[in-house]
């Protein structure tokens, strides 16, 4: 039994590593989206255009971010923070990977 249990624990550990890697990658891209928005607003305001042109664009991006956060809260019931988004991705990816490996893990 210990040998079989060791193999299952090894598979679960492998699934955790895969889920951790993919969740970290998703959190990186999620954070990159906000950094890109900030850079776009700064470039548009001070280099390419003016605040008169960038203000409606900024309001639209802010509204989109707010809707995204509200949808996340509706679907998960968790606060909209980077740690909670990453945890949510990790949990979902771990369940998906364990299911793909046909491991009964409940």
PDB file of C-alpha atoms in Angstrom:
ATOM      1  CA  UNK A   1       0.000   0.000   0.000  1.00  0.00           C
ATOM      2  CA  UNK A   2       2.837   2.403   0.827  1.00  0.00           C
ATOM      3  CA  UNK A   3       4.338   1.888  -2.630  1.00  0.00           C
ATOM      4  CA  UNK A   4       1.024   2.620  -4.389  1.00  0.00           C
ATOM      5  CA  UNK A   5       0.398   5.595  -2.109  1.00  0.00           C
ATOM      6  CA  UNK A   6       3.866   6.946  -2.885  1.00  0.00           C
ATOM      7  CA  UNK A   7       3.138   6.820  -6.625  1.00  0.00           C
ATOM      8  CA  UNK A   8      -0.165   8.663  -6.150  1.00  0.00           C
ATOM      9  CA  UNK A   9       1.522  11.307  -3.989  1.00  0.00           C
ATOM     10  CA  UNK A  10       4.189  11.699  -6.675  1.00  0.00           C
ATOM     11  CA  UNK A  11       1.485  12.225  -9.320  1.00  0.00           C
ATOM     12  CA  UNK A  12      -0.287  14.766  -7.099  1.00  0.00           C
ATOM     13  CA  UNK A  13       2.991  16.577  -6.452  1.00  0.00           C
ATOM     14  CA  UNK A  14       3.609  16.719 -10.201  1.00  0.00           C
ATOM     15  CA  UNK A  15       0.081  18.079 -10.727  1.00  0.00           C
ATOM     16  CA  UNK A  16       0.724  20.760  -8.087  1.00  0.00           C
ATOM     17  CA  UNK A  17       3.932  21.830  -9.846  1.00  0.00           C
ATOM     18  CA  UNK A  18       2.138  22.080 -13.191  1.00  0.00           C
ATOM     19  CA  UNK A  19      -0.750  24.053 -11.667  1.00  0.00           C
ATOM     20  CA  UNK A  20       1.652  26.352  -9.815  1.00  0.00           C
ATOM     21  CA  UNK A  21       3.624  27.090 -12.978  1.00  0.00           C
ATOM     22  CA  UNK A  22       0.517  27.791 -15.057  1.00  0.00           C
ATOM     23  CA  UNK A  23      -1.110  29.915 -12.326  1.00  0.00           C
ATOM     24  CA  UNK A  24       2.058  31.981 -11.948  1.00  0.00           C
ATOM     25  CA  UNK A  25       2.136  32.513 -15.699  1.00  0.00           C
ATOM     26  CA  UNK A  26      -1.547  33.582 -15.690  1.00  0.00           C
ATOM     27  CA  UNK A  27      -0.913  35.997 -12.795  1.00  0.00           C
ATOM     28  CA  UNK A  28       2.041  37.464 -14.685  1.00  0.00           C
ATOM     29  CA  UNK A  29      -0.088  38.154 -17.765  1.00  0.00           C
ATOM     30  CA  UNK A  30      -2.900  39.488 -15.590  1.00  0.00           C
ATOM     31  CA  UNK A  31      -0.512  41.950 -13.930  1.00  0.00           C
ATOM     32  CA  UNK A  32       1.044  42.807 -17.289  1.00  0.00           C
ATOM     33  CA  UNK A  33      -2.372  43.893 -18.537  1.00  0.00           C
ATOM     34  CA  UNK A  34      -2.594  46.590 -15.841  1.00  0.00           C
ATOM     35  CA  UNK A  35       0.998  47.733 -16.402  1.00  0.00           C
ATOM     36  CA  UNK A  36       0.295  48.012 -20.132  1.00  0.00           C
ATOM     37  CA  UNK A  37      -2.846  50.054 -19.468  1.00  0.00           C
ATOM     38  CA  UNK A  38      -0.911  52.422 -17.214  1.00  0.00           C
ATOM     39  CA  UNK A  39       1.874  52.820 -19.769  1.00  0.00           C
ATOM     40  CA  UNK A  40      -0.651  53.387 -22.557  1.00  0.00           C
ATOM     41  CA  UNK A  41      -2.394  56.143 -20.601  1.00  0.00           C
ATOM     42  CA  UNK A  42       0.910  57.828 -19.754  1.00  0.00           C
ATOM     43  CA  UNK A  43       2.149  57.664 -23.330  1.00  0.00           C
ATOM     44  CA  UNK A  44      -1.148  58.877 -24.739  1.00  0.00           C
ATOM     45  CA  UNK A  45      -1.418  61.731 -22.261  1.00  0.00           C
ATOM     46  CA  UNK A  46       2.098  63.124 -22.361  1.00  0.00           C
ATOM     47  CA  UNK A  47       3.548  62.075 -25.730  1.00  0.00           C
ATOM     48  CA  UNK A  48       1.001  61.261 -28.410  1.00  0.00           C
ATOM     49  CA  UNK A  49      -2.203  63.077 -27.497  1.00  0.00           C
ATOM     50  CA  UNK A  50      -3.501  65.106 -24.585  1.00  0.00           C
ATOM     51  CA  UNK A  51      -5.640  64.445 -21.543  1.00  0.00           C
ATOM     52  CA  UNK A  52      -8.727  65.646 -23.435  1.00  0.00           C
ATOM     53  CA  UNK A  53      -8.393  62.705 -25.800  1.00  0.00           C
ATOM     54  CA  UNK A  54      -7.173  60.179 -23.222  1.00  0.00           C
ATOM     55  CA  UNK A  55      -9.823  60.875 -20.574  1.00  0.00           C
ATOM     56  CA  UNK A  56     -12.650  58.904 -22.274  1.00  0.00           C
ATOM     57  CA  UNK A  57     -10.216  56.098 -23.101  1.00  0.00           C
ATOM     58  CA  UNK A  58      -9.095  55.985 -19.461  1.00  0.00           C
ATOM     59  CA  UNK A  59     -12.699  55.959 -18.248  1.00  0.00           C
ATOM     60  CA  UNK A  60     -13.514  53.092 -20.622  1.00  0.00           C
ATOM     61  CA  UNK A  61     -10.505  51.068 -19.428  1.00  0.00           C
ATOM     62  CA  UNK A  62     -11.432  51.713 -15.796  1.00  0.00           C
ATOM     63  CA  UNK A  63     -15.005  50.643 -16.448  1.00  0.00           C
ATOM     64  CA  UNK A  64     -13.732  47.472 -18.120  1.00  0.00           C
ATOM     65  CA  UNK A  65     -11.470  46.697 -15.153  1.00  0.00           C
ATOM     66  CA  UNK A  66     -14.357  47.285 -12.752  1.00  0.00           C
ATOM     67  CA  UNK A  67     -16.641  44.977 -14.731  1.00  0.00           C
ATOM     68  CA  UNK A  68     -13.888  42.351 -14.810  1.00  0.00           C
ATOM     69  CA  UNK A  69     -13.468  42.578 -11.037  1.00  0.00           C
ATOM     70  CA  UNK A  70     -17.215  42.391 -10.443  1.00  0.00           C
ATOM     71  CA  UNK A  71     -17.534  39.356 -12.721  1.00  0.00           C
ATOM     72  CA  UNK A  72     -14.675  37.669 -10.844  1.00  0.00           C
ATOM     73  CA  UNK A  73     -16.413  38.348  -7.538  1.00  0.00           C
ATOM     74  CA  UNK A  74     -19.747  37.038  -8.876  1.00  0.00           C
ATOM     75  CA  UNK A  75     -18.214  33.828 -10.196  1.00  0.00           C
ATOM     76  CA  UNK A  76     -15.917  33.029  -7.274  1.00  0.00           C
ATOM     77  CA  UNK A  77     -17.206  34.946  -4.256  1.00  0.00           C
ATOM     78  CA  UNK A  78     -13.632  36.003  -3.492  1.00  0.00           C
ATOM     79  CA  UNK A  79     -12.240  39.543  -3.361  1.00  0.00           C
ATOM     80  CA  UNK A  80     -10.639  40.900  -6.512  1.00  0.00           C
ATOM     81  CA  UNK A  81      -6.945  40.980  -5.642  1.00  0.00           C
ATOM     82  CA  UNK A  82      -3.893  39.538  -7.343  1.00  0.00           C
ATOM     83  CA  UNK A  83      -3.414  36.900  -4.635  1.00  0.00           C
ATOM     84  CA  UNK A  84      -7.036  35.744  -4.838  1.00  0.00           C
ATOM     85  CA  UNK A  85      -6.987  35.676  -8.636  1.00  0.00           C
ATOM     86  CA  UNK A  86      -3.807  33.582  -8.583  1.00  0.00           C
ATOM     87  CA  UNK A  87      -5.235  31.254  -5.925  1.00  0.00           C
ATOM     88  CA  UNK A  88      -8.396  30.830  -7.970  1.00  0.00           C
ATOM     89  CA  UNK A  89      -6.367  29.979 -11.095  1.00  0.00           C
ATOM     90  CA  UNK A  90      -4.205  27.559  -9.085  1.00  0.00           C
ATOM     91  CA  UNK A  91      -7.197  25.735  -7.579  1.00  0.00           C
ATOM     92  CA  UNK A  92      -8.955  25.433 -10.927  1.00  0.00           C
ATOM     93  CA  UNK A  93      -5.815  24.258 -12.723  1.00  0.00           C
ATOM     94  CA  UNK A  94      -4.987  21.757  -9.966  1.00  0.00           C
ATOM     95  CA  UNK A  95      -8.466  20.197 -10.154  1.00  0.00           C
ATOM     96  CA  UNK A  96      -8.278  20.089 -13.938  1.00  0.00           C
ATOM     97  CA  UNK A  97      -4.806  18.494 -13.932  1.00  0.00           C
ATOM     98  CA  UNK A  98      -5.751  15.910 -11.303  1.00  0.00           C
ATOM     99  CA  UNK A  99      -8.895  15.041 -13.248  1.00  0.00           C
ATOM    100  CA  UNK A 100      -6.827  14.700 -16.431  1.00  0.00           C
ATOM    101  CA  UNK A 101      -4.478  12.276 -14.640  1.00  0.00           C
ATOM    102  CA  UNK A 102      -7.513  10.207 -13.468  1.00  0.00           C
ATOM    103  CA  UNK A 103      -6.631  10.547  -9.790  1.00  0.00           C
ATOM    104  CA  UNK A 104      -9.443  10.287  -7.240  1.00  0.00           C
ATOM    105  CA  UNK A 105      -8.581  13.236  -5.029  1.00  0.00           C
ATOM    106  CA  UNK A 106     -11.421  14.366  -2.780  1.00  0.00           C
TER     107      UNK A 106
END
